């Protein structure tokens, strides 16, 4: 453990100095402020919002016009309640409007481009200024360390399209600072690739294993089934980018013998929330974002009620993201965490808005809970993807487990009628595995029927 300490104390600060990056300074401050009382954190958020609104109104024509049309002026927005009058910034607003949303003083500045393939398949781009990028880096470092991993320790990653810099500076940085030494590409996860990756993990155990929730689960399932004697023992596991199902968490924790830290974010704004070591929910990254959870009519959901996640980026000045529905559903916890941090708690992220199923009776069911339920209650199903083609027609894509049989099909029939009503039609398709999306992520439930949340997000 000498090298990580040298990295943390000597190399990382020297590197930051060389890069002229203030991220370690931000990080040290954020370490302290996370324990501020909730009202102090909220007040700080409000101050950031006031500055942000003023900046956006002065320097971005898009916001100026939009808010004038809504009869709003930043000077008159004096509270979080007033803030809710600001129209949502939809994905349609962002799409192809990079120039309109760029702040005038940042037009010539060097900017970081964040691209996302978007759940609807249409790519989006958000430009982030350098100061914001370094602040976000500090926020992510702070929450990643809640997993038990520390800056300077080695990382193994399961990731779609891993992009490692191959120039000398990139290689040096990876060797001395980032310490990502082995990758498993989620788009090429065959038995051989997983096996090689597992061997590398045993040869040189990483301090942190990091990846998409479902890919980590596939890795764990592979090890359990095919290499049960291989002891892969990272010190920490961070699961990110996707909803972590409870059954996936259980399997990952069992195989790697360490707790999973669940992290939630999106490409457009970066880190949104992350679990702490006490695991009662996900702490909102309140220094970087302001989070709202709303009903389809725009009113806030009380703690415990699922709604759409709307995020405001408190730091990016180049292309401010103000009241942006991420496309996911979440639930506020309404409790404080025993860890003592004052950062608000998100009880749960429930998956994509677009993945909610609307039943013929008008009920709204989260795709996550649906697949979880089907997989748990129906014997013989290894994996499943539910596609709602029409309000009363479904396609179930099934990966058979060893004990799949006629009993399983009876259970599917019973369960479908119970969950969706007796009038619903369905067909089963059988696959060897559920293919990932082009981004490397998996979707367990795809609904082609628009629900009220999707409509209010303009999806
Ligand atoms: Zn906590």
Tab-separated table of C-alpha atoms and ligand atoms in Angstrom:
chain	number	residue	atom	x	y	z
A	1	UNK	CA	0.000	0.000	0.000
A	2	UNK	CA	3.020	2.284	-0.322
A	3	UNK	CA	2.524	3.145	-3.979
A	4	UNK	CA	-1.085	4.340	-3.562
A	5	UNK	CA	0.026	6.515	-0.662
A	6	UNK	CA	2.822	8.038	-2.739
A	7	UNK	CA	0.352	8.641	-5.563
A	8	UNK	CA	-2.168	10.244	-3.243
A	9	UNK	CA	0.302	12.448	-1.410
A	10	UNK	CA	2.912	13.239	-4.044
A	11	UNK	CA	2.091	12.295	-7.626
A	12	UNK	CA	-1.565	13.397	-7.727
A	13	UNK	CA	-0.853	16.873	-6.263
A	14	UNK	CA	2.175	17.305	-8.545
A	15	UNK	CA	0.150	16.226	-11.552
A	16	UNK	CA	-2.669	18.601	-10.650
A	17	UNK	CA	-0.148	21.399	-10.364
A	18	UNK	CA	1.288	20.511	-13.762
A	19	UNK	CA	-2.204	20.440	-15.292
A	20	UNK	CA	-3.030	23.609	-13.357
A	21	UNK	CA	-6.088	21.774	-12.106
A	22	UNK	CA	-7.752	22.855	-8.870
A	23	UNK	CA	-9.608	19.533	-8.479
A	24	UNK	CA	-7.712	18.391	-5.392
A	25	UNK	CA	-8.370	21.722	-3.717
A	26	UNK	CA	-12.092	21.376	-4.520
A	27	UNK	CA	-11.978	17.794	-3.289
A	28	UNK	CA	-10.498	18.736	0.083
A	29	UNK	CA	-13.155	21.390	0.577
A	30	UNK	CA	-15.956	19.025	-0.499
A	31	UNK	CA	-14.726	16.463	2.025
A	32	UNK	CA	-15.600	18.911	4.779
A	33	UNK	CA	-18.803	20.457	3.428
A	34	UNK	CA	-20.551	17.097	2.904
A	35	UNK	CA	-21.193	17.054	6.678
A	36	UNK	CA	-22.816	20.518	6.744
A	37	UNK	CA	-26.429	20.529	7.953
A	38	UNK	CA	-29.048	20.053	5.174
A	39	UNK	CA	-30.280	23.665	5.454
A	40	UNK	CA	-26.753	25.021	4.975
A	41	UNK	CA	-26.330	22.841	1.871
A	42	UNK	CA	-29.705	23.974	0.552
A	43	UNK	CA	-28.829	27.629	1.089
A	44	UNK	CA	-25.590	27.148	-0.800
A	45	UNK	CA	-27.509	25.514	-3.637
A	46	UNK	CA	-29.853	28.466	-3.798
A	47	UNK	CA	-26.958	30.909	-4.035
A	48	UNK	CA	-25.544	28.879	-6.915
A	49	UNK	CA	-28.945	28.818	-8.647
A	50	UNK	CA	-29.286	32.614	-8.397
A	51	UNK	CA	-25.882	33.146	-10.012
A	52	UNK	CA	-26.622	30.514	-12.646
A	53	UNK	CA	-29.971	32.045	-13.630
A	54	UNK	CA	-28.445	35.480	-13.920
A	55	UNK	CA	-25.591	34.125	-16.054
A	56	UNK	CA	-27.934	32.142	-18.320
A	57	UNK	CA	-30.287	35.068	-18.827
A	58	UNK	CA	-27.498	37.515	-19.622
A	59	UNK	CA	-25.410	35.353	-21.923
A	60	UNK	CA	-27.733	32.817	-23.609
A	61	UNK	CA	-30.355	33.953	-26.048
A	62	UNK	CA	-32.249	30.659	-25.881
A	63	UNK	CA	-32.985	31.020	-22.155
A	64	UNK	CA	-33.682	34.755	-22.436
A	65	UNK	CA	-36.321	34.176	-25.080
A	66	UNK	CA	-37.814	31.109	-23.434
A	67	UNK	CA	-38.157	32.771	-20.041
A	68	UNK	CA	-39.526	36.009	-21.462
A	69	UNK	CA	-42.194	34.026	-23.261
A	70	UNK	CA	-43.078	32.487	-19.911
A	71	UNK	CA	-43.162	35.954	-18.300
A	72	UNK	CA	-40.131	35.252	-16.109
A	73	UNK	CA	-37.195	37.367	-15.064
A	74	UNK	CA	-34.335	35.906	-13.023
A	75	UNK	CA	-34.418	38.831	-10.554
A	76	UNK	CA	-37.947	37.885	-9.575
A	77	UNK	CA	-37.192	34.226	-8.970
A	78	UNK	CA	-36.512	34.296	-5.261
A	79	UNK	CA	-37.204	30.798	-3.977
A	80	UNK	CA	-37.175	27.113	-4.900
A	81	UNK	CA	-40.958	27.420	-5.436
A	82	UNK	CA	-40.471	30.259	-7.940
A	83	UNK	CA	-37.757	28.205	-9.620
A	84	UNK	CA	-40.358	25.587	-10.585
A	85	UNK	CA	-42.002	28.107	-12.916
A	86	UNK	CA	-39.003	27.825	-15.248
A	87	UNK	CA	-39.940	25.657	-18.235
A	88	UNK	CA	-38.231	22.258	-18.469
A	89	UNK	CA	-35.314	21.908	-20.853
A	90	UNK	CA	-36.246	18.816	-22.858
A	91	UNK	CA	-34.066	16.481	-24.892
A	92	UNK	CA	-35.745	17.938	-27.987
A	93	UNK	CA	-34.528	21.413	-26.889
A	94	UNK	CA	-30.974	20.110	-26.576
A	95	UNK	CA	-30.917	18.175	-29.806
A	96	UNK	CA	-29.116	20.032	-32.540
A	97	UNK	CA	-29.201	23.300	-30.562
A	98	UNK	CA	-25.629	23.327	-29.328
A	99	UNK	CA	-24.918	26.802	-30.635
A	100	UNK	CA	-28.139	28.341	-29.310
A	101	UNK	CA	-27.448	27.035	-25.827
A	102	UNK	CA	-23.803	28.047	-25.696
A	103	UNK	CA	-23.000	30.994	-23.453
A	104	UNK	CA	-21.548	33.971	-25.386
A	105	UNK	CA	-18.304	34.398	-23.375
A	106	UNK	CA	-17.505	30.684	-23.848
A	107	UNK	CA	-17.752	30.577	-27.628
A	108	UNK	CA	-13.984	30.665	-28.113
A	109	UNK	CA	-13.011	28.804	-24.916
A	110	UNK	CA	-11.657	25.217	-24.933
A	111	UNK	CA	-14.600	23.023	-23.938
A	112	UNK	CA	-15.207	19.354	-23.136
A	113	UNK	CA	-17.805	17.671	-25.299
A	114	UNK	CA	-20.076	15.109	-23.602
A	115	UNK	CA	-21.925	12.934	-26.053
A	116	UNK	CA	-24.741	10.568	-25.330
A	117	UNK	CA	-26.491	8.245	-27.717
A	118	UNK	CA	-29.786	9.178	-26.018
A	119	UNK	CA	-32.512	6.719	-25.105
A	120	UNK	CA	-34.393	7.612	-28.282
A	121	UNK	CA	-31.353	6.858	-30.418
A	122	UNK	CA	-30.761	10.492	-31.346
A	123	UNK	CA	-27.402	11.724	-30.073
A	124	UNK	CA	-27.118	14.718	-27.764
A	125	UNK	CA	-24.115	16.887	-27.053
A	126	UNK	CA	-23.369	19.008	-24.023
A	127	UNK	CA	-20.315	21.259	-23.785
A	128	UNK	CA	-18.673	21.687	-20.396
A	129	UNK	CA	-16.171	24.390	-19.471
A	130	UNK	CA	-12.816	23.561	-17.917
A	131	UNK	CA	-13.593	24.925	-14.430
A	132	UNK	CA	-16.794	22.885	-14.264
A	133	UNK	CA	-14.994	19.790	-15.535
A	134	UNK	CA	-12.431	20.004	-12.709
A	135	UNK	CA	-15.109	20.631	-10.091
A	136	UNK	CA	-17.086	17.616	-11.339
A	137	UNK	CA	-13.930	15.535	-11.170
A	138	UNK	CA	-13.602	16.456	-7.484
A	139	UNK	CA	-17.263	15.577	-6.777
A	140	UNK	CA	-16.857	12.164	-8.428
A	141	UNK	CA	-13.652	11.473	-6.534
A	142	UNK	CA	-15.343	12.326	-3.245
A	143	UNK	CA	-18.208	9.913	-3.813
A	144	UNK	CA	-16.067	7.156	-5.340
A	145	UNK	CA	-14.082	7.093	-2.112
A	146	UNK	CA	-17.273	6.292	-0.178
A	147	UNK	CA	-16.854	2.803	-1.656
A	148	UNK	CA	-13.686	2.237	0.384
A	149	UNK	CA	-11.363	2.765	-2.586
A	150	UNK	CA	-8.881	5.661	-2.299
A	151	UNK	CA	-7.320	7.876	-4.919
A	152	UNK	CA	-4.111	6.249	-6.173
A	153	UNK	CA	-5.315	2.653	-5.830
A	154	UNK	CA	-5.731	0.406	-8.853
A	155	UNK	CA	-8.955	0.067	-10.840
A	156	UNK	CA	-10.319	-2.656	-13.112
A	157	UNK	CA	-13.278	-1.710	-15.271
A	158	UNK	CA	-16.093	-3.440	-17.139
A	159	UNK	CA	-17.090	-0.840	-19.666
A	160	UNK	CA	-18.581	-0.326	-23.143
A	161	UNK	CA	-16.084	1.104	-25.639
A	162	UNK	CA	-13.212	1.699	-23.227
A	163	UNK	CA	-11.122	4.539	-24.553
A	164	UNK	CA	-7.615	4.545	-23.271
A	165	UNK	CA	-5.237	7.220	-24.390
A	166	UNK	CA	-2.297	5.627	-26.161
A	167	UNK	CA	0.025	8.637	-26.405
A	168	UNK	CA	2.930	8.782	-23.930
A	169	UNK	CA	1.224	11.359	-21.735
A	170	UNK	CA	-1.919	9.258	-21.543
A	171	UNK	CA	0.035	6.095	-20.766
A	172	UNK	CA	2.100	7.819	-18.115
A	173	UNK	CA	-0.993	9.297	-16.547
A	174	UNK	CA	-2.661	5.913	-16.459
A	175	UNK	CA	0.369	4.236	-14.920
A	176	UNK	CA	0.972	6.866	-12.279
A	177	UNK	CA	-2.406	8.405	-11.557
A	178	UNK	CA	-5.610	6.801	-12.866
A	179	UNK	CA	-4.300	3.241	-12.553
A	180	UNK	CA	-6.916	1.608	-14.782
A	181	UNK	CA	-4.922	-1.443	-15.647
A	182	UNK	CA	-7.436	-3.825	-17.115
A	183	UNK	CA	-10.654	-3.451	-19.065
A	184	UNK	CA	-13.383	-5.791	-20.155
A	185	UNK	CA	-15.311	-4.331	-23.075
A	186	UNK	CA	-19.032	-4.921	-22.485
A	187	UNK	CA	-19.638	-5.048	-26.213
A	188	UNK	CA	-17.349	-8.081	-26.524
A	189	UNK	CA	-18.338	-10.089	-23.492
A	190	UNK	CA	-17.869	-13.650	-24.684
A	191	UNK	CA	-16.659	-16.477	-22.416
A	192	UNK	CA	-13.061	-16.102	-23.513
A	193	UNK	CA	-12.913	-12.353	-22.913
A	194	UNK	CA	-14.553	-12.736	-19.496
A	195	UNK	CA	-12.202	-15.614	-18.631
A	196	UNK	CA	-9.091	-13.593	-19.561
A	197	UNK	CA	-10.371	-10.652	-17.570
A	198	UNK	CA	-11.014	-12.870	-14.534
A	199	UNK	CA	-7.466	-14.289	-14.754
A	200	UNK	CA	-6.038	-10.785	-14.834
A	201	UNK	CA	-8.086	-9.886	-11.752
A	202	UNK	CA	-6.594	-12.823	-9.875
A	203	UNK	CA	-3.015	-12.169	-11.027
A	204	UNK	CA	-3.208	-8.561	-9.950
A	205	UNK	CA	-6.197	-7.933	-7.697
A	206	UNK	CA	-7.613	-4.445	-8.214
A	207	UNK	CA	-8.570	-2.277	-5.306
A	208	UNK	CA	-11.702	-1.215	-7.193
A	209	UNK	CA	-13.874	-3.076	-9.669
A	210	UNK	CA	-15.961	-0.608	-11.597
A	211	UNK	CA	-18.632	-1.036	-14.273
A	212	UNK	CA	-22.187	-1.122	-15.596
A	213	UNK	CA	-24.485	-2.846	-13.114
A	214	UNK	CA	-25.611	-5.584	-15.419
A	215	UNK	CA	-22.141	-6.240	-16.842
A	216	UNK	CA	-20.779	-6.660	-13.321
A	217	UNK	CA	-23.582	-9.091	-12.743
A	218	UNK	CA	-22.724	-11.053	-15.895
A	219	UNK	CA	-19.133	-11.220	-14.716
A	220	UNK	CA	-20.230	-12.461	-11.288
A	221	UNK	CA	-22.582	-15.027	-12.816
A	222	UNK	CA	-19.801	-16.286	-15.103
A	223	UNK	CA	-17.398	-16.703	-12.199
A	224	UNK	CA	-19.981	-18.507	-10.113
A	225	UNK	CA	-20.960	-20.914	-12.880
A	226	UNK	CA	-17.666	-21.546	-14.659
A	227	UNK	CA	-14.813	-20.622	-12.337
A	228	UNK	CA	-16.208	-21.247	-8.840
A	229	UNK	CA	-12.732	-21.736	-7.346
A	230	UNK	CA	-11.357	-18.455	-8.576
A	231	UNK	CA	-11.241	-15.948	-5.723
A	232	UNK	CA	-11.523	-12.422	-7.128
A	233	UNK	CA	-11.391	-10.081	-4.148
A	234	UNK	CA	-11.470	-6.374	-4.937
A	235	UNK	CA	-11.706	-4.046	-1.968
A	236	UNK	CA	-14.598	-2.114	-3.476
A	237	UNK	CA	-17.133	-2.457	-6.295
A	238	UNK	CA	-18.825	0.567	-7.888
A	239	UNK	CA	-21.784	-0.086	-10.092
A	240	UNK	CA	-22.860	2.754	-12.323
A	241	UNK	CA	-24.790	3.951	-15.354
A	242	UNK	CA	-27.736	1.641	-14.931
A	243	UNK	CA	-30.239	0.638	-12.323
A	244	UNK	CA	-28.798	-1.989	-10.024
A	245	UNK	CA	-31.399	-4.674	-9.384
A	246	UNK	CA	-31.473	-6.181	-5.909
A	247	UNK	CA	-30.846	-9.676	-7.258
A	248	UNK	CA	-27.853	-8.390	-9.225
A	249	UNK	CA	-26.465	-6.715	-6.140
A	250	UNK	CA	-26.822	-9.900	-4.135
A	251	UNK	CA	-25.021	-11.979	-6.743
A	252	UNK	CA	-22.174	-9.464	-7.164
A	253	UNK	CA	-21.644	-9.121	-3.410
A	254	UNK	CA	-21.665	-12.862	-2.931
A	255	UNK	CA	-19.081	-13.552	-5.634
A	256	UNK	CA	-16.684	-10.701	-4.854
A	257	UNK	CA	-17.306	-10.775	-1.090
A	258	UNK	CA	-17.549	-7.028	-0.766
A	259	UNK	CA	-20.355	-4.461	-0.753
A	260	UNK	CA	-21.464	-2.786	-3.996
A	261	UNK	CA	-21.592	1.011	-4.105
A	262	UNK	CA	-24.281	2.192	-6.474
A	263	UNK	CA	-23.591	5.403	-8.363
A	264	UNK	CA	-26.043	7.313	-10.532
A	265	UNK	CA	-25.309	9.934	-13.155
A	266	UNK	CA	-25.660	10.852	-16.794
A	267	UNK	CA	-23.316	12.061	-19.470
A	268	UNK	CA	-25.028	15.460	-19.718
A	269	UNK	CA	-24.326	16.565	-16.122
A	270	UNK	CA	-22.036	13.860	-14.698
A	271	UNK	CA	-22.474	12.530	-11.173
A	272	UNK	CA	-26.004	12.938	-9.785
A	273	UNK	CA	-26.037	10.717	-6.682
A	274	UNK	CA	-24.060	7.963	-5.029
A	275	UNK	CA	-24.464	5.527	-2.195
A	276	UNK	CA	-22.367	6.024	0.915
A	277	UNK	CA	-20.789	3.379	3.117
A	278	UNK	CA	-23.972	3.171	5.208
A	279	UNK	CA	-26.078	2.195	2.183
A	280	UNK	CA	-29.462	3.660	3.004
A	281	UNK	CA	-29.954	5.332	-0.346
A	282	UNK	CA	-27.988	7.549	-2.707
A	283	UNK	CA	-26.662	10.925	-1.553
A	284	UNK	CA	-27.383	13.642	-4.090
A	285	UNK	CA	-24.267	15.412	-5.328
A	286	UNK	CA	-25.785	18.668	-4.069
A	287	UNK	CA	-22.620	20.662	-4.750
A	288	UNK	CA	-22.802	19.870	-8.453
A	289	UNK	CA	-26.521	19.509	-9.136
A	290	UNK	CA	-29.929	20.523	-7.843
A	291	UNK	CA	-32.388	17.659	-8.058
A	292	UNK	CA	-36.182	17.698	-8.306
A	293	UNK	CA	-38.577	14.763	-8.455
A	294	UNK	CA	-41.804	15.711	-10.156
A	295	UNK	CA	-45.237	14.423	-11.041
A	296	UNK	CA	-46.406	14.618	-14.659
A	297	UNK	CA	-48.168	17.947	-13.868
A	298	UNK	CA	-44.882	19.475	-12.633
A	299	UNK	CA	-45.667	19.505	-8.910
A	300	UNK	CA	-43.040	18.020	-6.593
A	301	UNK	CA	-43.396	14.444	-5.370
A	302	UNK	CA	-43.270	14.039	-1.596
A	303	UNK	CA	-40.682	11.593	-0.227
A	304	UNK	CA	-41.627	8.021	-1.031
A	305	UNK	CA	-43.530	8.835	-4.234
A	306	UNK	CA	-41.775	7.986	-7.519
A	307	UNK	CA	-41.544	10.741	-10.103
A	308	UNK	CA	-39.394	12.010	-12.922
A	309	UNK	CA	-35.878	13.123	-12.082
A	310	UNK	CA	-35.206	16.722	-13.148
A	311	UNK	CA	-31.683	18.005	-12.779
A	312	UNK	CA	-30.024	21.444	-12.829
A	313	UNK	CA	-26.266	21.580	-13.308
A	314	UNK	CA	-24.974	24.087	-10.762
A	315	UNK	CA	-21.461	24.390	-12.186
A	316	UNK	CA	-21.370	24.240	-15.970
A	317	UNK	CA	-21.347	27.807	-17.285
A	318	UNK	CA	-20.529	27.083	-20.925
A	319	UNK	CA	-23.844	25.374	-21.624
A	320	UNK	CA	-26.046	25.613	-18.542
A	321	UNK	CA	-28.450	22.722	-18.085
A	322	UNK	CA	-31.424	24.107	-16.190
A	323	UNK	CA	-34.364	21.898	-15.195
A	324	UNK	CA	-33.523	19.002	-17.464
A	325	UNK	CA	-35.536	15.763	-17.167
A	326	UNK	CA	-32.874	13.084	-17.389
A	327	UNK	CA	-35.380	10.486	-18.531
A	328	UNK	CA	-35.265	8.421	-15.329
A	329	UNK	CA	-37.661	7.927	-12.453
A	330	UNK	CA	-36.599	8.268	-8.830
A	331	UNK	CA	-37.877	8.528	-5.264
A	332	UNK	CA	-36.688	10.921	-2.537
A	333	UNK	CA	-35.972	9.287	0.814
A	334	UNK	CA	-37.043	12.020	3.241
A	335	UNK	CA	-34.769	10.639	5.950
A	336	UNK	CA	-31.322	11.536	7.127
A	337	UNK	CA	-28.492	9.080	6.722
A	338	UNK	CA	-26.730	7.572	9.745
A	339	UNK	CA	-23.390	8.481	8.114
A	340	UNK	CA	-24.006	12.091	9.181
A	341	UNK	CA	-23.710	13.663	5.726
A	342	UNK	CA	-26.144	16.486	5.091
A	343	UNK	CA	-26.422	15.733	1.370
A	344	UNK	CA	-30.061	14.881	0.497
A	345	UNK	CA	-30.975	11.225	0.051
A	346	UNK	CA	-32.440	9.659	-3.021
A	347	UNK	CA	-34.092	6.466	-1.876
A	348	UNK	CA	-34.022	4.775	-5.239
A	349	UNK	CA	-33.577	5.224	-8.963
A	350	UNK	CA	-36.296	3.295	-10.716
A	351	UNK	CA	-35.119	3.187	-14.296
A	352	UNK	CA	-36.133	5.022	-17.385
A	353	UNK	CA	-39.360	6.927	-17.755
A	354	UNK	CA	-39.726	5.336	-21.185
A	355	UNK	CA	-39.448	1.867	-19.665
A	356	UNK	CA	-42.599	2.207	-17.585
A	357	UNK	CA	-45.392	-0.023	-18.737
A	358	UNK	CA	-48.937	1.353	-18.932
A	359	UNK	CA	-51.498	-1.398	-18.443
A	360	UNK	CA	-54.905	-1.450	-20.172
A	361	UNK	CA	-56.325	-0.578	-16.723
A	362	UNK	CA	-54.175	2.571	-16.737
A	363	UNK	CA	-51.721	1.431	-14.035
A	364	UNK	CA	-48.107	2.476	-14.358
A	365	UNK	CA	-45.544	-0.216	-13.527
A	366	UNK	CA	-41.796	0.295	-13.433
A	367	UNK	CA	-40.006	-1.938	-15.913
A	368	UNK	CA	-37.367	-2.730	-13.328
A	369	UNK	CA	-39.833	-4.100	-10.818
A	370	UNK	CA	-41.627	-5.990	-13.596
A	371	UNK	CA	-38.616	-7.910	-14.846
A	372	UNK	CA	-37.449	-8.475	-11.299
A	373	UNK	CA	-40.837	-9.876	-10.422
A	374	UNK	CA	-41.074	-12.120	-13.468
A	375	UNK	CA	-37.553	-13.457	-12.987
A	376	UNK	CA	-38.140	-14.189	-9.312
A	377	UNK	CA	-41.600	-15.717	-9.584
A	378	UNK	CA	-41.179	-17.771	-12.724
A	379	UNK	CA	-38.996	-20.851	-12.448
A	380	UNK	CA	-36.421	-21.510	-15.146
A	381	UNK	CA	-35.918	-17.988	-16.473
A	382	UNK	CA	-32.281	-16.914	-16.522
A	383	UNK	CA	-32.880	-13.496	-18.047
A	384	UNK	CA	-35.765	-11.599	-19.525
A	385	UNK	CA	-36.594	-8.556	-21.586
A	386	UNK	CA	-40.159	-7.258	-21.764
A	387	UNK	CA	-41.269	-5.271	-24.784
A	388	UNK	CA	-44.631	-3.542	-24.712
A	389	UNK	CA	-45.592	-3.155	-28.374
A	390	UNK	CA	-49.099	-1.834	-27.761
A	391	UNK	CA	-51.086	-1.212	-24.618
A	392	UNK	CA	-52.450	-4.782	-24.736
A	393	UNK	CA	-49.648	-6.581	-26.605
A	394	UNK	CA	-46.264	-7.714	-25.276
A	395	UNK	CA	-43.219	-9.583	-26.485
A	396	UNK	CA	-41.268	-11.476	-23.826
A	397	UNK	CA	-37.691	-12.245	-24.752
A	398	UNK	CA	-36.529	-15.095	-22.577
A	399	UNK	CA	-33.195	-16.693	-21.855
A	400	UNK	CA	-33.925	-20.187	-20.580
A	401	UNK	CA	-32.289	-21.500	-17.440
A	402	UNK	CA	-31.602	-25.241	-16.947
A	403	UNK	CA	-34.976	-25.900	-15.273
A	404	UNK	CA	-37.127	-24.171	-17.882
A	405	UNK	CA	-40.214	-26.200	-18.844
A	406	UNK	CA	-43.972	-26.226	-19.289
A	407	UNK	CA	-44.381	-25.088	-15.705
A	408	UNK	CA	-42.479	-21.933	-16.565
A	409	UNK	CA	-44.843	-21.200	-19.453
A	410	UNK	CA	-47.885	-21.718	-17.220
A	411	UNK	CA	-46.375	-19.307	-14.729
A	412	UNK	CA	-45.753	-16.723	-17.474
A	413	UNK	CA	-49.411	-16.981	-18.507
A	414	UNK	CA	-50.714	-16.630	-14.953
A	415	UNK	CA	-48.364	-13.845	-14.081
A	416	UNK	CA	-49.125	-11.851	-17.233
A	417	UNK	CA	-52.880	-11.942	-16.599
A	418	UNK	CA	-52.292	-10.948	-12.979
A	419	UNK	CA	-50.014	-8.000	-13.732
A	420	UNK	CA	-51.560	-6.630	-16.927
A	421	UNK	CA	-55.143	-7.904	-16.926
A	422	UNK	CA	-56.804	-10.841	-18.727
A	423	UNK	CA	-57.168	-9.106	-22.117
A	424	UNK	CA	-53.459	-8.781	-22.777
A	425	UNK	CA	-51.823	-10.793	-25.611
A	426	UNK	CA	-48.190	-11.823	-25.646
A	427	UNK	CA	-45.656	-13.921	-27.476
A	428	UNK	CA	-42.403	-15.444	-26.235
A	429	UNK	CA	-39.107	-15.271	-28.088
A	430	UNK	CA	-36.144	-17.348	-26.974
A	431	UNK	CA	-32.594	-15.993	-27.043
A	432	UNK	CA	-29.172	-17.133	-25.843
A	433	UNK	CA	-28.585	-13.809	-24.196
A	434	UNK	CA	-30.171	-10.364	-24.083
A	435	UNK	CA	-28.101	-8.156	-26.405
A	436	UNK	CA	-26.839	-4.827	-25.030
A	437	UNK	CA	-27.693	-1.479	-26.611
A	438	UNK	CA	-25.022	0.105	-28.845
A	439	UNK	CA	-23.836	2.039	-25.763
A	440	UNK	CA	-23.058	-1.215	-23.953
A	441	UNK	CA	-25.958	-0.818	-21.514
A	442	UNK	CA	-28.823	-3.259	-21.145
A	443	UNK	CA	-32.538	-2.560	-21.192
A	444	UNK	CA	-34.845	-4.982	-19.463
A	445	UNK	CA	-38.109	-3.398	-20.402
A	446	UNK	CA	-38.925	-1.346	-23.468
A	447	UNK	CA	-42.338	0.241	-23.742
A	448	UNK	CA	-43.522	1.671	-27.034
A	449	UNK	CA	-46.618	3.098	-25.320
A	450	UNK	CA	-46.245	6.672	-24.074
A	451	UNK	CA	-46.964	7.181	-20.392
A	452	UNK	CA	-47.900	10.529	-18.744
A	453	UNK	CA	-44.336	11.103	-17.476
A	454	UNK	CA	-42.860	10.568	-20.939
A	455	UNK	CA	-45.389	13.008	-22.359
A	456	UNK	CA	-44.521	15.739	-19.885
A	457	UNK	CA	-40.816	15.261	-20.664
A	458	UNK	CA	-41.519	15.648	-24.373
A	459	UNK	CA	-40.137	12.174	-25.076
B	1	LIG	ZN1	-24.888	8.372	4.072
